[in-house]
mmCIF file of C-alpha atoms in Angstrom:
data_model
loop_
_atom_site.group_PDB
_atom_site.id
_atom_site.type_symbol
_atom_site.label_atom_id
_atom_site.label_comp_id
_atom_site.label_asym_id
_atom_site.label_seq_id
_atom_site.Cartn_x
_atom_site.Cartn_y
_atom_site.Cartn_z
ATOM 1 C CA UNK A 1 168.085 -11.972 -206.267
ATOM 2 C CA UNK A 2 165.460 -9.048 -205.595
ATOM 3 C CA UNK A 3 163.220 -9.073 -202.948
ATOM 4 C CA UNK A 4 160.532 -8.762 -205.385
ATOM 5 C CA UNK A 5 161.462 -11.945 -206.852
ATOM 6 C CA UNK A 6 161.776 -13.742 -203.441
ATOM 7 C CA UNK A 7 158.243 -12.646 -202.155
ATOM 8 C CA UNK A 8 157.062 -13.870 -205.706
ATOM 9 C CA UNK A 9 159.022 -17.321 -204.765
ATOM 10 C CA UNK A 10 157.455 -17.295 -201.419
ATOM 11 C CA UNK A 11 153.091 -16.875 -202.564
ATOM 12 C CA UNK A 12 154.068 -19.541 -205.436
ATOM 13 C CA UNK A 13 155.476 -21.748 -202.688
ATOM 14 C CA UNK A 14 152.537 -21.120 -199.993
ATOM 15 C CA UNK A 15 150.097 -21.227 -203.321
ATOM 16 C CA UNK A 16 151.139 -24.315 -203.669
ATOM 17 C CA UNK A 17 151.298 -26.240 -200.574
ATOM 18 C CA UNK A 18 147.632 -24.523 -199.565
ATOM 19 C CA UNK A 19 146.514 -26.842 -202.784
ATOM 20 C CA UNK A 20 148.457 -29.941 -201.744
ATOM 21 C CA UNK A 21 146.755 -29.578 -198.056
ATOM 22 C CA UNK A 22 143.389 -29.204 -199.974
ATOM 23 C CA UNK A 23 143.700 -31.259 -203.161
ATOM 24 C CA UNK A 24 142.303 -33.971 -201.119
ATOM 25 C CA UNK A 25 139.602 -33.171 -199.576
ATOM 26 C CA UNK A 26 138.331 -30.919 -202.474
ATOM 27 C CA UNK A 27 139.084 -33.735 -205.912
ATOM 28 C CA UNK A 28 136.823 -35.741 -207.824
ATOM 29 C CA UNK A 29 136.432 -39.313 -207.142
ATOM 30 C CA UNK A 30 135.400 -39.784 -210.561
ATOM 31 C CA UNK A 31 137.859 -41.379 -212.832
ATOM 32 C CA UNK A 32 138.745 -38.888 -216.153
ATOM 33 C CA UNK A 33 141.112 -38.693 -218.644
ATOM 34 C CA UNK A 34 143.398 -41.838 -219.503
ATOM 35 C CA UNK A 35 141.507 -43.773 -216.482
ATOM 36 C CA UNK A 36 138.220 -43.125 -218.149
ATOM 37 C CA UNK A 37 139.408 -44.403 -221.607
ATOM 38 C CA UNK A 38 140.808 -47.638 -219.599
ATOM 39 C CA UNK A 39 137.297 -48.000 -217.682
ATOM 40 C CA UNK A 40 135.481 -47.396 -220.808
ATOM 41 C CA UNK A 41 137.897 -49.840 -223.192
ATOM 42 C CA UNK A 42 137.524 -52.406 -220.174
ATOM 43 C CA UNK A 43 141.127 -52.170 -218.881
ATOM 44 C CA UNK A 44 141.386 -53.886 -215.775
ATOM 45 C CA UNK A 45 141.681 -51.047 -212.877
ATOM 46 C CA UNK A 46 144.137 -53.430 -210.929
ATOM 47 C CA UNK A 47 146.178 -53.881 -214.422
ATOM 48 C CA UNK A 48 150.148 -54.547 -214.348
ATOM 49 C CA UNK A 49 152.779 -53.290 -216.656
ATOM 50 C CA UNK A 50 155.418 -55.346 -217.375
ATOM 51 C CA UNK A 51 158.804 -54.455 -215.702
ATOM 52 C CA UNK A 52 161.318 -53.182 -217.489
ATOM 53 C CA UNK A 53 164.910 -53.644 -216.900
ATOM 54 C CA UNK A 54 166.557 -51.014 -214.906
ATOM 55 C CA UNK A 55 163.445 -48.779 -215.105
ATOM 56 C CA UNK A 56 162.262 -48.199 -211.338
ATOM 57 C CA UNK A 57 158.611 -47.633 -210.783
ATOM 58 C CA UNK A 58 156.854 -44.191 -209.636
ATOM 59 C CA UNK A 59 158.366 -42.619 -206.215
ATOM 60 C CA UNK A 60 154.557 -41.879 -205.424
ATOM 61 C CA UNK A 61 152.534 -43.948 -207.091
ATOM 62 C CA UNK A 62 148.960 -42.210 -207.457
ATOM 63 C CA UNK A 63 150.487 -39.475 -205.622
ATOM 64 C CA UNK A 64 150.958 -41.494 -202.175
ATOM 65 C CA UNK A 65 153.578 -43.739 -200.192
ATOM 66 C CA UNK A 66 153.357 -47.302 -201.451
ATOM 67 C CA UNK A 67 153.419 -48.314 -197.940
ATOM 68 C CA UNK A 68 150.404 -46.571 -197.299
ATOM 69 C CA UNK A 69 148.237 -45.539 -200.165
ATOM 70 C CA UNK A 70 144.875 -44.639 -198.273
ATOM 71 C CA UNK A 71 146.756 -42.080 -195.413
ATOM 72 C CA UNK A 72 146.072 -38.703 -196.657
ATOM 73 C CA UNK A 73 148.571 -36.904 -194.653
ATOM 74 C CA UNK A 74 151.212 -38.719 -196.619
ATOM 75 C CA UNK A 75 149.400 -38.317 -199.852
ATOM 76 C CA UNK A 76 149.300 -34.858 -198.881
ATOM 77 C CA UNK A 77 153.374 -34.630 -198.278
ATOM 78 C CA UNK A 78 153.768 -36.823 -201.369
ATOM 79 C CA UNK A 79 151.714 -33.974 -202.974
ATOM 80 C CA UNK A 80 153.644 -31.298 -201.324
ATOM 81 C CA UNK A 81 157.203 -33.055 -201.618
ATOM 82 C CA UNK A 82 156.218 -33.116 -205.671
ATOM 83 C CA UNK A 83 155.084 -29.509 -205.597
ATOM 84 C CA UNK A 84 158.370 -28.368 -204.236
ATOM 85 C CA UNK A 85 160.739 -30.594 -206.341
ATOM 86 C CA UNK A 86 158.781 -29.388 -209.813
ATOM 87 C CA UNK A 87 159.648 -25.369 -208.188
ATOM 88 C CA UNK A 88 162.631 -26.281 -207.746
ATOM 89 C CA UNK A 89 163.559 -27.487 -210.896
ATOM 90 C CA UNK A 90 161.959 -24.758 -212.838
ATOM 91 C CA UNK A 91 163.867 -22.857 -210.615
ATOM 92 C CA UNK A 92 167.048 -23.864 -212.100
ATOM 93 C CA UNK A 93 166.314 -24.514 -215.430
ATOM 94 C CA UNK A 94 165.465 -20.550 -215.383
ATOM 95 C CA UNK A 95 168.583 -19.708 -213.714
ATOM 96 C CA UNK A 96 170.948 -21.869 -216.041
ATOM 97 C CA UNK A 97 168.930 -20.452 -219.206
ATOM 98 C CA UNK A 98 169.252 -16.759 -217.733
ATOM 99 C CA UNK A 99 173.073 -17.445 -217.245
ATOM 100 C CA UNK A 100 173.668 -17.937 -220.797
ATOM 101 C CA UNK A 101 171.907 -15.033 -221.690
#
């Protein structure tokens, strides 16, 4: 790999962990998308969906540890942990389609 393509790697990385760390602080409180259409249809907030078999529910539910939902500095690792698994995979899926090529 090129150092050109690491240092790209590297601002995408820190680009996206500065967001995590701020995504907090700096989001609307104001429900949109599919929770506005489930406020405005009159959708229950605390709703359940049924289990399904063998299906196992969110890692980070509403982008925080189920064990804690209201500590930020887990939401914020929750956010950051996501951010770096969804690079990563990208990551691969760019190297295994630039393998076959």
């Amino acid at each position: 790999m090129e150092k050109k393509d690491m240092t790209l790697i590297g601002v995408a990385l820190l680009i996206c962990v500065i967001i995590c760390v701020l995504s907090p602080y700096i989001a609307s409180g104001d429900p949109d998308g599919l929770e506005k259409s489930a406020e405005d249809s009159g959708v229950a907030e605390d709703f359940s969906v049924e289990e399904i078999n063998g299906i196992p529910d969110a890692i980070f539910p509403d982008y925080a540890f189920a064990n804690d939902p209201d500590n930020q500095v887990l939401q914020i690792v929750a956010l950051v942990i996501g951010a770096i698994v969804t690079l990563a995979l990208g990551y691969a899926v760019a190297e295994v389609v630039r393998s076959r090529n």
